[in-house]
Short mmCIF file of C-alpha atoms in Angstrom, two decimals:
data_model
loop_
_atom_site.label_atom_id
_atom_site.label_comp_id
_atom_site.label_asym_id
_atom_site.label_seq_id
_atom_site.Cartn_x
_atom_site.Cartn_y
_atom_site.Cartn_z
CA MET A 1 17.81 -7.10 14.83
CA ASN A 2 19.92 -5.75 12.32
CA LEU A 3 18.35 -3.82 9.47
CA ALA A 4 21.26 -4.33 7.20
CA LYS A 5 19.59 -7.86 6.48
CA LEU A 6 16.66 -6.46 5.25
CA PRO A 7 16.37 -6.96 1.20
CA GLU A 8 16.46 -3.68 -0.83
CA LEU A 9 14.79 -4.24 -4.13
CA ASN A 10 17.28 -7.05 -5.27
CA ASP A 11 14.85 -9.64 -4.27
CA ASN A 12 11.72 -8.00 -5.77
CA LYS A 13 10.79 -9.81 -8.90
CA ILE A 14 8.32 -8.83 -11.57
CA LYS A 15 5.94 -11.38 -13.38
CA LEU A 16 6.69 -11.73 -17.18
CA LEU A 17 2.97 -11.81 -17.56
CA THR A 18 2.84 -8.11 -16.22
CA LEU A 19 5.65 -6.98 -18.80
CA ILE A 20 3.73 -8.84 -21.56
CA ASN A 21 0.57 -7.15 -20.80
CA ILE A 22 1.87 -3.77 -20.64
CA ARG A 23 3.84 -4.26 -23.91
CA TRP A 24 0.48 -5.36 -25.71
CA VAL A 25 -1.06 -2.24 -24.41
CA ALA A 26 1.60 -0.30 -25.99
CA ILE A 27 1.53 -2.11 -29.21
CA PHE A 28 -2.20 -1.38 -29.62
CA GLY A 29 -1.80 2.21 -28.89
CA GLN A 30 1.25 2.72 -31.30
CA PHE A 31 -0.75 0.85 -34.04
CA ALA A 32 -3.75 2.95 -33.52
CA THR A 33 -1.76 6.25 -33.24
CA ILE A 34 0.37 5.67 -36.39
CA SER A 35 -2.67 4.82 -38.44
CA ILE A 36 -4.90 7.75 -37.36
CA VAL A 37 -1.97 10.24 -37.78
CA TYR A 38 -0.95 8.90 -40.99
CA PHE A 39 -4.32 7.95 -42.88
CA TYR A 40 -6.83 10.41 -41.09
CA LEU A 41 -4.65 13.36 -40.42
CA ASN A 42 -2.48 13.10 -43.41
CA PHE A 43 0.71 13.35 -41.82
CA ASN A 44 3.54 12.12 -44.13
CA PHE A 45 6.12 10.02 -42.38
CA ASN A 46 7.87 6.64 -42.70
CA ILE A 47 4.87 4.49 -41.79
CA GLY A 48 6.24 1.46 -42.93
CA TYR A 49 9.38 1.27 -40.76
CA CYS A 50 7.01 2.23 -37.99
CA TYR A 51 4.61 -0.62 -38.65
CA LEU A 52 7.83 -2.96 -38.85
CA LEU A 53 8.83 -1.87 -35.06
CA VAL A 54 5.20 -2.60 -33.98
CA LEU A 55 5.19 -5.64 -35.81
CA PHE A 56 8.42 -6.96 -34.26
CA SER A 57 7.06 -6.16 -30.79
CA SER A 58 4.08 -8.14 -31.52
CA PHE A 59 5.98 -11.12 -32.68
CA LEU A 60 8.43 -10.95 -29.63
CA ASN A 61 5.16 -10.92 -27.24
CA ILE A 62 3.55 -13.88 -29.19
CA PHE A 63 6.94 -15.69 -28.81
CA LEU A 64 7.15 -14.96 -25.04
CA GLN A 65 3.54 -16.00 -24.47
CA ILE A 66 3.91 -19.15 -26.08
CA ARG A 67 7.27 -20.15 -24.61
CA THR A 68 6.69 -19.05 -20.98
CA LYS A 69 4.34 -19.77 -18.20
CA LYS A 70 1.95 -17.24 -16.81
CA THR A 71 3.38 -17.58 -13.37
CA ASP A 72 7.18 -16.94 -14.46
CA LEU A 73 9.23 -14.55 -12.77
CA LEU A 74 11.89 -12.38 -14.47
CA SER A 75 15.14 -12.10 -12.55
CA ASN A 76 16.50 -8.62 -12.30
CA LYS A 77 18.87 -9.04 -15.48
CA GLN A 78 15.79 -10.48 -17.44
CA ALA A 79 13.71 -7.75 -16.49
CA THR A 80 16.35 -5.10 -17.38
CA PHE A 81 16.70 -6.34 -20.89
CA SER A 82 12.96 -6.59 -21.31
CA ILE A 83 12.50 -2.99 -20.47
CA LEU A 84 15.67 -1.86 -22.21
CA TYR A 85 14.05 -3.52 -25.55
CA ASP A 86 10.84 -1.26 -24.95
CA LEU A 87 12.74 1.78 -24.50
CA PHE A 88 14.84 1.41 -27.62
CA GLN A 89 11.61 0.38 -29.65
CA LEU A 90 9.99 3.52 -28.42
CA PHE A 91 13.23 5.58 -29.42
CA GLY A 92 12.99 4.14 -32.69
CA LEU A 93 9.40 5.27 -33.23
CA LEU A 94 9.90 8.75 -31.98
CA PHE A 95 13.15 8.82 -34.18
CA LEU A 96 11.01 8.46 -37.30
CA THR A 97 8.26 10.49 -36.21
CA GLY A 98 9.55 13.92 -35.08
CA GLY A 99 11.75 13.37 -32.23
CA LEU A 100 10.67 15.45 -29.26
CA THR A 101 8.26 17.20 -31.34
CA ASN A 102 6.16 14.44 -31.34
CA PRO A 103 3.65 14.92 -28.42
CA PHE A 104 3.95 11.23 -27.32
CA SER A 105 7.67 11.76 -26.69
CA ILE A 106 6.37 12.11 -22.85
CA LEU A 107 6.05 8.11 -23.10
CA ILE A 108 9.80 7.88 -22.93
CA VAL A 109 9.57 8.40 -19.11
CA ALA A 110 7.61 5.27 -18.86
CA PRO A 111 10.41 2.50 -18.96
CA ILE A 112 12.16 4.29 -16.03
CA THR A 113 9.20 4.30 -13.91
CA ILE A 114 8.65 0.62 -14.25
CA ALA A 115 12.40 0.01 -13.73
CA ALA A 116 12.69 2.09 -10.53
CA GLY A 117 9.63 0.18 -9.16
CA PHE A 118 10.86 -3.28 -9.85
CA LEU A 119 14.73 -3.31 -10.48
CA ASN A 120 17.66 -2.76 -8.18
CA LEU A 121 19.43 0.58 -8.10
CA ARG A 122 22.03 -0.41 -10.67
CA SER A 123 19.50 -1.34 -13.48
CA SER A 124 17.49 1.66 -12.66
CA VAL A 125 20.25 4.07 -12.83
CA LEU A 126 21.23 2.44 -16.18
CA ILE A 127 17.95 2.72 -17.70
CA GLY A 128 17.59 6.24 -16.50
CA PHE A 129 20.95 7.15 -17.77
CA LEU A 130 20.20 5.73 -21.44
CA SER A 131 16.87 7.43 -21.24
CA ILE A 132 18.52 10.71 -20.84
CA VAL A 133 20.93 10.12 -23.48
CA LEU A 134 18.34 8.98 -26.10
CA ILE A 135 16.13 12.25 -25.21
CA ILE A 136 19.32 14.40 -26.00
CA PHE A 137 19.97 12.53 -29.31
CA LEU A 138 16.34 13.05 -30.26
CA SER A 139 16.60 16.74 -29.70
CA PHE A 140 19.11 17.08 -32.67
CA PHE A 141 18.55 13.98 -34.79
CA TYR A 142 15.25 12.88 -36.08
CA PHE A 143 13.02 12.61 -39.15
CA LYS A 144 10.67 15.73 -39.28
CA LEU A 145 6.95 15.35 -38.76
CA PRO A 146 5.34 17.33 -41.56
CA GLY A 147 1.80 18.98 -41.17
CA LEU A 148 -0.63 19.45 -43.70
CA GLU A 149 1.07 22.72 -45.11
CA ASN A 150 4.72 21.62 -43.96
CA ASN A 151 5.24 24.95 -42.05
CA TYR A 152 5.37 23.85 -38.42
CA LEU A 153 8.20 25.58 -36.49
CA PHE A 154 9.51 24.49 -33.19
CA PRO A 155 12.00 27.07 -31.66
CA LYS A 156 15.41 25.97 -30.30
CA PHE A 157 14.52 26.98 -26.76
CA TYR A 158 11.24 24.92 -26.95
CA ILE A 159 13.16 21.79 -27.83
CA LEU A 160 15.78 22.67 -25.02
CA GLY A 161 12.81 22.96 -22.63
CA LEU A 162 11.60 19.90 -23.52
CA VAL A 163 15.03 18.10 -23.08
CA LEU A 164 15.03 19.69 -19.73
CA ALA A 165 11.65 18.71 -18.71
CA LEU A 166 11.88 15.25 -19.61
CA CYS A 167 15.17 14.81 -18.12
CA THR A 168 14.08 16.19 -14.90
CA THR A 169 10.84 14.10 -14.90
CA ILE A 170 12.98 10.92 -15.59
CA ILE A 171 15.24 11.77 -12.58
CA PHE A 172 12.38 12.57 -10.27
CA LEU A 173 10.25 9.50 -11.30
CA ALA A 174 13.38 7.37 -10.70
CA ILE A 175 13.95 8.52 -7.25
CA TYR A 176 10.62 8.81 -5.98
CA SER A 177 9.49 5.37 -7.33
CA GLN A 178 12.82 3.48 -6.07
CA ARG A 179 12.14 5.18 -2.75
CA LEU A 180 8.54 4.19 -2.57
CA ALA A 181 9.28 0.66 -3.77
CA ILE A 182 12.24 0.19 -1.07
CA GLU A 183 9.91 1.31 1.57
CA SER A 184 7.06 -1.07 0.48
CA ALA A 185 9.64 -3.88 0.45
CA GLN A 186 10.90 -3.04 4.02
CA ARG A 187 7.54 -2.67 5.44
CA ASN A 188 6.46 -6.04 3.80
CA GLU A 189 9.45 -7.71 5.44
CA ALA A 190 8.44 -6.05 8.81
CA PHE A 191 5.05 -7.19 8.59
CA ASN A 192 6.19 -10.69 7.61
CA PHE A 193 8.43 -10.91 10.56
CA LEU A 194 5.23 -9.92 12.74
CA GLN A 195 3.24 -12.75 11.00
CA GLN A 196 6.13 -14.95 12.02
CA ILE A 197 5.76 -14.09 15.60
CA PHE A 198 2.24 -14.70 15.65
CA LEU A 199 2.71 -18.05 14.12
CA ARG A 200 5.16 -19.19 16.60
CA GLU A 201 2.59 -17.96 19.21
CA GLN A 202 -0.11 -19.93 17.41
CA GLU A 203 2.29 -23.10 17.15
CA LEU A 204 2.82 -22.82 20.97
CA LYS A 205 -0.88 -22.92 21.50
CA SER A 206 -1.48 -25.86 19.18
CA LEU A 207 1.02 -27.83 21.39
CA GLY A 208 -1.76 -27.84 23.85
CA GLY A 209 -3.83 -29.83 21.36
CA LEU A 210 -0.99 -32.28 20.86
CA ALA A 211 -0.57 -32.50 24.55
CA ALA A 212 -4.19 -33.57 24.91
CA ALA A 213 -4.01 -36.16 22.30
CA ALA A 214 -0.75 -37.61 23.66
CA ALA A 215 -2.47 -37.81 27.25
CA HIS A 216 -5.56 -39.51 25.72
CA GLU A 217 -3.00 -42.08 24.15
CA LEU A 218 -1.01 -42.42 27.19
CA GLY A 219 -3.99 -43.00 29.47
CA THR A 220 -4.53 -46.73 28.42
CA PRO A 221 -0.90 -48.02 28.97
CA LEU A 222 -0.66 -46.13 32.20
CA ASN A 223 -3.67 -47.83 33.55
CA THR A 224 -2.31 -50.98 32.53
CA ILE A 225 0.79 -50.43 34.43
CA SER A 226 -1.33 -49.43 37.49
CA LEU A 227 -3.38 -52.58 37.27
CA VAL A 228 -0.27 -54.96 36.88
CA ALA A 229 1.26 -53.31 39.96
CA LYS A 230 -1.91 -53.72 41.91
CA GLU A 231 -2.05 -57.62 40.97
CA LEU A 232 1.35 -58.02 41.89
CA LYS A 233 0.76 -56.51 45.31
CA LYS A 234 -1.93 -59.13 45.87
CA GLU A 235 0.16 -62.08 44.81
CA ILE A 236 3.32 -60.93 46.91
CA GLY A 237 1.22 -60.35 49.92
CA THR A 238 2.88 -59.05 53.04
CA ASN A 239 6.32 -58.93 51.63
CA LYS A 240 7.88 -55.74 52.89
CA LYS A 241 10.61 -55.88 50.26
CA PHE A 242 8.48 -55.39 47.47
CA ASN A 243 5.23 -53.75 48.85
CA GLN A 244 7.02 -50.34 49.43
CA ASP A 245 8.20 -50.23 45.70
CA LEU A 246 4.87 -51.47 44.45
CA ASP A 247 3.16 -48.79 46.62
CA LEU A 248 5.06 -46.09 45.33
CA LEU A 249 4.72 -47.42 41.56
CA ILE A 250 0.70 -47.27 42.33
CA SER A 251 0.82 -44.05 43.69
CA GLN A 252 3.03 -42.32 41.07
CA SER A 253 1.05 -43.89 38.16
CA LYS A 254 -2.15 -42.59 39.99
CA ARG A 255 -0.38 -39.03 39.78
CA CYS A 256 0.43 -39.47 36.40
CA SER A 257 -2.99 -40.37 35.25
CA GLU A 258 -4.52 -37.25 37.19
CA ILE A 259 -2.00 -35.02 35.40
CA LEU A 260 -2.71 -36.44 31.94
CA LYS A 261 -6.47 -36.23 32.80
CA GLN A 262 -6.07 -32.58 33.60
CA ILE A 263 -4.04 -31.86 30.40
CA SER A 264 -6.47 -33.86 28.33
CA LYS A 265 -9.41 -31.64 29.71
CA ASN A 266 -7.59 -28.29 29.72
CA PRO A 267 -4.44 -28.29 27.47
CA TYR A 268 -4.19 -24.43 27.22
CA SER A 269 -6.62 -22.86 29.41
CA GLU A 270 -6.75 -19.07 30.05
CA LYS A 271 -9.62 -19.41 32.68
CA GLU A 272 -8.08 -21.76 35.02
CA ASP A 273 -4.39 -20.70 34.73
CA LYS A 274 -4.86 -17.15 36.19
CA PHE A 275 -1.68 -17.25 38.11
CA PHE A 276 0.50 -17.56 34.88
CA ASP A 277 -1.87 -15.45 32.70
CA LYS A 278 -1.84 -12.32 34.72
CA ALA A 279 1.01 -10.76 37.00
CA SER A 280 1.84 -7.45 38.48
CA PHE A 281 3.26 -5.15 35.94
CA LYS A 282 6.11 -4.50 38.38
CA ILE A 283 7.12 -8.04 38.64
CA LEU A 284 6.55 -8.50 34.77
CA VAL A 285 9.22 -5.74 34.25
CA HIS A 286 11.46 -7.25 36.86
CA GLU A 287 11.38 -10.74 35.25
CA ILE A 288 12.05 -9.33 31.80
CA VAL A 289 14.94 -7.15 33.26
CA ASP A 290 16.18 -10.50 34.78
CA SER A 291 16.51 -12.13 31.52
CA PHE A 292 19.14 -9.68 30.53
CA LYS A 293 21.34 -10.38 33.58
CA ASP A 294 23.38 -13.06 31.89
CA LEU A 295 23.38 -11.28 28.52
CA SER A 296 24.90 -8.09 29.38
CA LYS A 297 27.22 -6.46 31.97
CA LYS A 298 25.79 -3.21 31.95
CA ARG A 299 23.65 -2.04 34.97
CA ILE A 300 19.94 -1.94 34.78
CA ILE A 301 18.28 0.35 37.52
CA ILE A 302 14.71 0.04 38.18
CA ASN A 303 12.93 3.30 39.78
CA GLU A 304 9.91 2.50 41.43
CA ASN A 305 9.26 5.86 43.40
CA ASP A 306 6.20 6.90 41.56
CA TYR A 307 4.77 3.46 41.31
CA LYS A 308 1.63 4.16 43.42
CA LYS A 309 -0.69 1.68 42.29
CA ASP A 310 0.12 -1.85 41.03
CA TYR A 311 -1.60 -3.14 38.13
CA LEU A 312 -2.47 -6.88 37.54
CA ILE A 313 -1.79 -7.08 33.76
CA THR A 314 -2.40 -9.63 31.15
CA LYS A 315 1.01 -11.16 30.03
CA LYS A 316 0.37 -10.97 26.37
CA ILE A 317 3.24 -11.94 24.36
CA GLU A 318 2.92 -8.36 22.48
CA ILE A 319 3.73 -6.38 25.82
CA ILE A 320 6.61 -8.69 26.79
CA TYR A 321 8.15 -8.77 23.10
CA SER A 322 7.89 -5.06 22.91
CA LEU A 323 9.39 -4.18 26.33
CA LYS A 324 12.22 -6.77 25.82
CA ASN A 325 12.95 -5.16 22.35
CA ILE A 326 13.00 -1.56 23.88
CA ILE A 327 15.11 -2.55 26.71
CA ASP A 328 17.54 -4.57 24.58
CA ASN A 329 17.94 -1.55 22.12
CA ALA A 330 18.71 0.76 25.09
CA LEU A 331 21.42 -1.83 26.42
CA LYS A 332 23.05 -1.95 23.12
CA PHE A 333 23.27 2.01 22.71
CA SER A 334 24.15 2.66 26.38
CA SER A 335 27.54 3.28 27.78
CA ASN A 336 27.31 2.11 31.16
CA LYS A 337 23.74 1.58 32.47
CA ILE A 338 20.07 2.06 31.58
CA GLU A 339 17.47 3.37 34.05
CA ILE A 340 13.78 2.12 33.99
CA PHE A 341 11.14 4.46 35.61
CA LEU A 342 7.95 2.80 36.58
CA SER A 343 5.07 5.14 37.59
CA SER A 344 1.15 4.66 38.06
CA ASN A 345 -1.72 6.30 39.65
CA GLU A 346 -5.59 5.44 39.48
CA ASN A 347 -5.77 6.66 35.86
CA GLU A 348 -2.38 5.97 34.31
CA LEU A 349 0.29 3.17 33.94
CA ARG A 350 3.65 4.33 32.67
CA ILE A 351 7.10 2.94 31.82
CA LYS A 352 10.13 5.00 30.79
CA VAL A 353 13.63 3.51 29.56
CA GLU A 354 16.40 5.80 29.51
CA ASP A 355 20.24 5.01 28.60
CA ASP A 356 23.30 6.89 28.88
CA GLY A 357 24.57 6.51 25.48
CA GLU A 358 24.89 9.33 22.73
CA GLY A 359 21.16 9.42 21.99
CA PHE A 360 19.18 9.25 18.89
CA SER A 361 21.06 10.81 16.06
CA LYS A 362 19.09 13.65 14.40
CA GLN A 363 18.98 11.54 10.94
CA ILE A 364 17.21 8.58 12.54
CA LEU A 365 15.01 10.39 15.28
CA GLY A 366 12.29 11.21 12.72
CA PHE A 367 12.24 7.83 11.48
CA LEU A 368 11.92 5.81 14.79
CA GLY A 369 8.77 3.62 14.60
CA ASP A 370 9.16 3.26 10.70
CA PRO A 371 10.49 -0.31 9.52
CA TYR A 372 13.68 1.31 8.09
CA ILE A 373 16.82 3.52 8.81
CA ASN A 374 18.67 4.79 5.75
CA LYS A 375 22.30 3.12 4.92
CA ARG A 376 24.04 6.04 6.32
CA ASP A 377 22.80 5.64 9.61
CA LEU A 378 22.99 1.79 9.48
CA ASP A 379 26.83 2.49 8.90
CA ASN A 380 27.06 4.50 11.89
CA ASN A 381 24.96 2.35 14.01
CA LYS A 382 26.50 -1.12 13.42
CA GLU A 383 24.12 -2.85 15.87
CA GLY A 384 21.07 -1.81 13.54
CA LEU A 385 17.95 -0.03 14.71
CA GLY A 386 14.50 0.36 13.23
CA LEU A 387 12.63 -2.87 12.59
CA GLY A 388 12.64 -3.92 16.15
CA ILE A 389 11.52 -0.54 17.31
CA PHE A 390 8.68 -0.75 14.54
CA ILE A 391 7.59 -3.97 15.53
CA ALA A 392 7.39 -2.79 19.25
CA LYS A 393 5.56 0.41 18.30
CA VAL A 394 2.97 -1.65 16.26
CA PHE A 395 2.42 -3.97 19.17
CA LEU A 396 2.16 -1.39 21.73
CA GLU A 397 -0.05 0.92 19.62
CA ARG A 398 -2.39 -1.87 19.02
CA LEU A 399 -2.68 -2.19 22.81
CA SER A 400 -3.71 1.54 23.02
CA ALA A 401 -0.33 2.56 24.33
CA ILE A 402 1.13 5.99 23.72
CA ILE A 403 4.88 5.80 22.79
CA ASN A 404 7.43 8.49 22.44
CA PHE A 405 10.93 8.84 21.41
CA TYR A 406 13.20 11.67 22.29
CA ASN A 407 16.54 12.48 23.52
CA LEU A 408 17.60 13.52 27.26
CA GLU A 409 18.94 17.16 27.86
CA ASP A 410 22.24 15.92 29.09
CA ARG A 411 22.92 12.54 27.38
CA GLY A 412 21.38 9.53 26.18
CA ALA A 413 18.12 8.67 24.85
CA ALA A 414 14.61 7.85 26.22
CA VAL A 415 11.48 5.83 25.35
CA ASP A 416 8.11 6.61 27.26
CA ILE A 417 5.32 4.25 27.11
CA SER A 418 1.81 4.93 28.86
CA TRP A 419 -1.39 3.72 29.07
CA GLN A 420 -4.75 4.97 30.17
CA LYS A 421 -6.49 2.66 32.72
CA LYS A 422 -9.69 3.13 30.68
CA ASP A 423 -7.90 1.63 27.75
CA LEU A 424 -6.49 -1.34 29.71
CA ILE A 425 -9.84 -2.10 30.94
CA ASN A 426 -11.44 -1.88 27.44
CA LEU A 427 -8.87 -4.39 26.12
CA LYS A 428 -9.23 -6.61 29.06
CA LEU A 429 -5.63 -6.33 29.92
CA ILE A 430 -6.51 -5.45 33.74
#
């Protein structure tokens, strides 16, 4: 599984209604603040231009609500322009009301926070860069906001501190929000993949119901064939030339009838199919290994020296899929061979997969088990690693397994998986 196919934030779309609602909150807040500061606190500023900016935003929001559906999703480009408008509208208000000396100048970090959470990296960088440029501009050029006595002083070092604080906040929030959004998108992708696996398993089970329905429908024509064959045998009598064929036809139709009857009664039974439902853990591992013999020329060695007690274990899809995935990754990154160590006793069942490759890189070792590996590691490991291991880890831990990843002292990597017998019993795996 190649993590390069995982989407970053490019496919993450935002509802237009979300931006409209956020803008309405800003509009009412701006209108209330402007009115209170001008009429109640008696600050003298260009209230007409400020109301004009707020009014324009109101008309824009009303227009968007009338022309669009509530379920409409914005593309990355559309959302970028929408957030840019909000940024410049806020810039206009701050320009008219004291620039960075206005305590509400902190709100200029809001657009980049929204952008980093929903837009791709290029759009987020653009909005972040413009925010910093506008902050620097507002530190030099703005209409002063006089107080009651018109004697407020803001030292240059205070304005410089505001610029640095706001720019640092914008950069931090942009990186932090973007990182969280990307990780969230990747985790959603991983869990969607898990869901698809379970859906496929559910579809396989539903085939049992279809088989039962088919068996019921086929029963009638099969009985008709058997009846006709018996009647023909009576008509023909002792003709050896045809009797042998008719006997074969009758016996085979009877056999088909019994098979269909069994399918109809029990299309997907776990109770009556114990031979297929449970298997020796050792045999199960051998079956999984055999599935790779035609896919890889590398050697797979199974060491059973410490396998003292054989466990008859339920053949759950989670166990089979996880072990296949771990062995597959070991084969991909090995040089010549992998070695599988099976060990067991009265209290514990363990399997360890070692390869003779270069081992886990230091950059990804701490991230193993998470549904992502950073882009640099993907470039170094063309096969991709991360999502498959994450799914295997989730599956196994749901079944009370303890899984550890580490590098061997000489060369290669190892994955160690173990179960306590009491946990296997509690989960009805044995």
